[in-house]
């Protein structure tokens, strides 16, 4: 069914929703940039808690990702065609290793949480990211290439 002009009846609504969806990621990046630009407020969060966030998100979560991929491969819980095993495993593991930022910032903003504490936790993850991500990605590539 189309209107007189030949366009679907709710194309205007669909088009508006597509534009809103296209704005979501850039707005999240702007929000992240504003939060990080303010710098950390080290007194907003206990140092042990900050370190626990970094270890939990950037050390333990990648270990869980490696374990999940190993279980998937060991018990053949997948139906990935042969040439796509390595990229699939690598992508599955990489998603567990990146710093948590955009979604947590949006949730903190919406819930009225402590933005200073959240920004400190996120900035700390980005401070440790060059070293921890390098180690994680190296392990991921070794695991992904040796599983198949």
PDB file of C-alpha atoms in Angstrom:
ATOM      1  CA  UNK A   1       0.000   0.000   0.000  1.00  0.00           C
ATOM      2  CA  UNK A   2       1.264   3.444  -0.905  1.00  0.00           C
ATOM      3  CA  UNK A   3      -0.013   6.987  -0.651  1.00  0.00           C
ATOM      4  CA  UNK A   4      -0.858   9.186  -3.648  1.00  0.00           C
ATOM      5  CA  UNK A   5       2.756  10.287  -3.962  1.00  0.00           C
ATOM      6  CA  UNK A   6       3.926   6.678  -4.224  1.00  0.00           C
ATOM      7  CA  UNK A   7       5.669   6.630  -0.826  1.00  0.00           C
ATOM      8  CA  UNK A   8       4.762   4.147   1.903  1.00  0.00           C
ATOM      9  CA  UNK A   9       2.209   5.615   4.339  1.00  0.00           C
ATOM     10  CA  UNK A  10       4.531   5.857   7.329  1.00  0.00           C
ATOM     11  CA  UNK A  11       7.777   6.653   5.543  1.00  0.00           C
ATOM     12  CA  UNK A  12       8.028   9.970   7.394  1.00  0.00           C
ATOM     13  CA  UNK A  13       7.962   8.138  10.732  1.00  0.00           C
ATOM     14  CA  UNK A  14      10.498   5.560   9.592  1.00  0.00           C
ATOM     15  CA  UNK A  15      12.765   8.285   8.244  1.00  0.00           C
ATOM     16  CA  UNK A  16      12.582  10.212  11.541  1.00  0.00           C
ATOM     17  CA  UNK A  17      13.426   7.076  13.539  1.00  0.00           C
ATOM     18  CA  UNK A  18      16.386   6.333  11.260  1.00  0.00           C
ATOM     19  CA  UNK A  19      17.715   9.855  11.851  1.00  0.00           C
ATOM     20  CA  UNK A  20      17.302   9.467  15.620  1.00  0.00           C
ATOM     21  CA  UNK A  21      19.103   6.135  15.498  1.00  0.00           C
ATOM     22  CA  UNK A  22      21.938   7.647  13.485  1.00  0.00           C
ATOM     23  CA  UNK A  23      22.348  10.347  16.143  1.00  0.00           C
ATOM     24  CA  UNK A  24      22.660   7.908  19.062  1.00  0.00           C
ATOM     25  CA  UNK A  25      26.320   6.913  18.653  1.00  0.00           C
ATOM     26  CA  UNK A  26      27.675  10.435  18.009  1.00  0.00           C
ATOM     27  CA  UNK A  27      25.740  11.744  21.014  1.00  0.00           C
ATOM     28  CA  UNK A  28      27.187   8.992  23.199  1.00  0.00           C
ATOM     29  CA  UNK A  29      30.702   9.850  21.987  1.00  0.00           C
ATOM     30  CA  UNK A  30      30.125  13.535  22.767  1.00  0.00           C
ATOM     31  CA  UNK A  31      28.868  12.605  26.236  1.00  0.00           C
ATOM     32  CA  UNK A  32      31.940  10.418  26.794  1.00  0.00           C
ATOM     33  CA  UNK A  33      34.241  13.209  25.605  1.00  0.00           C
ATOM     34  CA  UNK A  34      32.621  15.739  27.946  1.00  0.00           C
ATOM     35  CA  UNK A  35      32.941  13.367  30.878  1.00  0.00           C
ATOM     36  CA  UNK A  36      36.571  12.496  30.179  1.00  0.00           C
ATOM     37  CA  UNK A  37      37.486  16.130  29.469  1.00  0.00           C
ATOM     38  CA  UNK A  38      36.562  17.095  33.016  1.00  0.00           C
ATOM     39  CA  UNK A  39      39.284  14.763  34.257  1.00  0.00           C
ATOM     40  CA  UNK A  40      39.135  12.289  37.102  1.00  0.00           C
ATOM     41  CA  UNK A  41      38.010  13.256  40.569  1.00  0.00           C
ATOM     42  CA  UNK A  42      40.093  10.782  42.530  1.00  0.00           C
ATOM     43  CA  UNK A  43      38.233  11.514  45.784  1.00  0.00           C
ATOM     44  CA  UNK A  44      34.872  10.582  44.243  1.00  0.00           C
ATOM     45  CA  UNK A  45      35.754   6.896  44.335  1.00  0.00           C
ATOM     46  CA  UNK A  46      37.906   4.837  46.685  1.00  0.00           C
ATOM     47  CA  UNK A  47      41.201   3.787  45.070  1.00  0.00           C
ATOM     48  CA  UNK A  48      40.564   0.123  45.857  1.00  0.00           C
ATOM     49  CA  UNK A  49      37.168   0.332  44.195  1.00  0.00           C
ATOM     50  CA  UNK A  50      38.652   2.015  41.137  1.00  0.00           C
ATOM     51  CA  UNK A  51      41.313  -0.667  40.858  1.00  0.00           C
ATOM     52  CA  UNK A  52      38.668  -3.379  41.326  1.00  0.00           C
ATOM     53  CA  UNK A  53      36.673  -1.921  38.431  1.00  0.00           C
ATOM     54  CA  UNK A  54      39.751  -1.966  36.198  1.00  0.00           C
ATOM     55  CA  UNK A  55      40.713  -5.520  37.180  1.00  0.00           C
ATOM     56  CA  UNK A  56      37.149  -6.770  36.862  1.00  0.00           C
ATOM     57  CA  UNK A  57      36.432  -5.214  33.480  1.00  0.00           C
ATOM     58  CA  UNK A  58      39.828  -5.411  31.817  1.00  0.00           C
ATOM     59  CA  UNK A  59      41.361  -8.569  33.308  1.00  0.00           C
ATOM     60  CA  UNK A  60      38.606 -10.857  34.577  1.00  0.00           C
ATOM     61  CA  UNK A  61      36.084 -10.211  31.796  1.00  0.00           C
ATOM     62  CA  UNK A  62      38.606 -11.055  29.040  1.00  0.00           C
ATOM     63  CA  UNK A  63      39.415 -14.271  30.918  1.00  0.00           C
ATOM     64  CA  UNK A  64      35.694 -15.095  30.937  1.00  0.00           C
ATOM     65  CA  UNK A  65      35.579 -14.365  27.196  1.00  0.00           C
ATOM     66  CA  UNK A  66      38.468 -16.754  26.529  1.00  0.00           C
ATOM     67  CA  UNK A  67      36.829 -19.415  28.700  1.00  0.00           C
ATOM     68  CA  UNK A  68      33.493 -19.048  26.866  1.00  0.00           C
ATOM     69  CA  UNK A  69      35.155 -19.349  23.468  1.00  0.00           C
ATOM     70  CA  UNK A  70      37.092 -22.422  24.612  1.00  0.00           C
ATOM     71  CA  UNK A  71      33.874 -24.039  25.876  1.00  0.00           C
ATOM     72  CA  UNK A  72      32.074 -23.206  22.614  1.00  0.00           C
ATOM     73  CA  UNK A  73      34.859 -24.814  20.598  1.00  0.00           C
ATOM     74  CA  UNK A  74      35.437 -27.778  22.925  1.00  0.00           C
ATOM     75  CA  UNK A  75      31.790 -28.836  23.036  1.00  0.00           C
ATOM     76  CA  UNK A  76      31.060 -27.741  19.440  1.00  0.00           C
ATOM     77  CA  UNK A  77      28.234 -25.388  20.442  1.00  0.00           C
ATOM     78  CA  UNK A  78      28.416 -23.477  17.172  1.00  0.00           C
ATOM     79  CA  UNK A  79      27.627 -23.836  13.509  1.00  0.00           C
ATOM     80  CA  UNK A  80      30.177 -21.364  12.169  1.00  0.00           C
ATOM     81  CA  UNK A  81      31.433 -22.331   8.676  1.00  0.00           C
ATOM     82  CA  UNK A  82      35.111 -23.252   8.472  1.00  0.00           C
ATOM     83  CA  UNK A  83      36.709 -20.039   7.177  1.00  0.00           C
ATOM     84  CA  UNK A  84      34.899 -17.895   9.774  1.00  0.00           C
ATOM     85  CA  UNK A  85      35.965 -19.615  13.006  1.00  0.00           C
ATOM     86  CA  UNK A  86      38.930 -17.369  13.787  1.00  0.00           C
ATOM     87  CA  UNK A  87      37.202 -14.009  13.164  1.00  0.00           C
ATOM     88  CA  UNK A  88      34.166 -15.165  15.136  1.00  0.00           C
ATOM     89  CA  UNK A  89      36.253 -16.198  18.130  1.00  0.00           C
ATOM     90  CA  UNK A  90      38.372 -13.049  17.959  1.00  0.00           C
ATOM     91  CA  UNK A  91      35.300 -10.788  17.830  1.00  0.00           C
ATOM     92  CA  UNK A  92      33.663 -12.672  20.690  1.00  0.00           C
ATOM     93  CA  UNK A  93      36.746 -12.231  22.867  1.00  0.00           C
ATOM     94  CA  UNK A  94      37.516  -8.609  21.921  1.00  0.00           C
ATOM     95  CA  UNK A  95      34.087  -7.415  23.024  1.00  0.00           C
ATOM     96  CA  UNK A  96      34.897  -8.552  26.568  1.00  0.00           C
ATOM     97  CA  UNK A  97      38.143  -6.583  26.785  1.00  0.00           C
ATOM     98  CA  UNK A  98      37.197  -3.030  25.871  1.00  0.00           C
ATOM     99  CA  UNK A  99      36.706  -0.388  28.544  1.00  0.00           C
ATOM    100  CA  UNK A 100      33.131   0.203  29.608  1.00  0.00           C
ATOM    101  CA  UNK A 101      32.111   3.709  28.707  1.00  0.00           C
ATOM    102  CA  UNK A 102      29.196   4.779  26.581  1.00  0.00           C
ATOM    103  CA  UNK A 103      26.414   2.620  27.977  1.00  0.00           C
ATOM    104  CA  UNK A 104      27.446   3.198  31.581  1.00  0.00           C
ATOM    105  CA  UNK A 105      27.579   6.941  31.079  1.00  0.00           C
ATOM    106  CA  UNK A 106      24.102   7.004  29.581  1.00  0.00           C
ATOM    107  CA  UNK A 107      22.731   4.848  32.398  1.00  0.00           C
ATOM    108  CA  UNK A 108      24.425   7.026  35.013  1.00  0.00           C
ATOM    109  CA  UNK A 109      22.977  10.166  33.436  1.00  0.00           C
ATOM    110  CA  UNK A 110      19.491   8.669  33.251  1.00  0.00           C
ATOM    111  CA  UNK A 111      19.526   7.284  36.785  1.00  0.00           C
ATOM    112  CA  UNK A 112      20.974  10.432  38.327  1.00  0.00           C
ATOM    113  CA  UNK A 113      24.018   8.538  39.601  1.00  0.00           C
ATOM    114  CA  UNK A 114      27.374   9.864  40.720  1.00  0.00           C
ATOM    115  CA  UNK A 115      28.844  11.099  37.450  1.00  0.00           C
ATOM    116  CA  UNK A 116      32.167  12.032  39.058  1.00  0.00           C
ATOM    117  CA  UNK A 117      32.694   8.497  40.358  1.00  0.00           C
ATOM    118  CA  UNK A 118      31.694   6.953  37.033  1.00  0.00           C
ATOM    119  CA  UNK A 119      33.962   9.246  35.048  1.00  0.00           C
ATOM    120  CA  UNK A 120      36.847   8.426  37.387  1.00  0.00           C
ATOM    121  CA  UNK A 121      36.269   4.693  36.878  1.00  0.00           C
ATOM    122  CA  UNK A 122      36.100   5.130  33.105  1.00  0.00           C
ATOM    123  CA  UNK A 123      39.171   7.357  32.898  1.00  0.00           C
ATOM    124  CA  UNK A 124      41.107   4.847  34.998  1.00  0.00           C
ATOM    125  CA  UNK A 125      40.149   2.089  32.557  1.00  0.00           C
ATOM    126  CA  UNK A 126      41.417   4.203  29.681  1.00  0.00           C
ATOM    127  CA  UNK A 127      44.669   4.872  31.555  1.00  0.00           C
ATOM    128  CA  UNK A 128      45.314   1.130  31.907  1.00  0.00           C
ATOM    129  CA  UNK A 129      43.927   0.251  28.443  1.00  0.00           C
ATOM    130  CA  UNK A 130      47.155   0.535  26.396  1.00  0.00           C
ATOM    131  CA  UNK A 131      48.872  -2.140  28.457  1.00  0.00           C
ATOM    132  CA  UNK A 132      45.930  -4.368  29.318  1.00  0.00           C
ATOM    133  CA  UNK A 133      44.368  -4.282  25.851  1.00  0.00           C
ATOM    134  CA  UNK A 134      47.697  -5.125  24.240  1.00  0.00           C
ATOM    135  CA  UNK A 135      48.076  -8.167  26.477  1.00  0.00           C
ATOM    136  CA  UNK A 136      44.440  -9.207  25.990  1.00  0.00           C
ATOM    137  CA  UNK A 137      44.540  -8.848  22.206  1.00  0.00           C
ATOM    138  CA  UNK A 138      47.760 -10.833  22.009  1.00  0.00           C
ATOM    139  CA  UNK A 139      46.209 -13.641  24.034  1.00  0.00           C
ATOM    140  CA  UNK A 140      43.023 -13.485  21.951  1.00  0.00           C
ATOM    141  CA  UNK A 141      44.877 -13.821  18.653  1.00  0.00           C
ATOM    142  CA  UNK A 142      46.896 -16.767  20.002  1.00  0.00           C
ATOM    143  CA  UNK A 143      43.746 -18.482  21.305  1.00  0.00           C
ATOM    144  CA  UNK A 144      41.715 -17.818  18.144  1.00  0.00           C
ATOM    145  CA  UNK A 145      44.401 -19.168  15.824  1.00  0.00           C
ATOM    146  CA  UNK A 146      45.147 -22.233  17.952  1.00  0.00           C
ATOM    147  CA  UNK A 147      41.551 -23.317  18.546  1.00  0.00           C
ATOM    148  CA  UNK A 148      40.793 -24.131  14.941  1.00  0.00           C
TER     149      UNK A 148
END
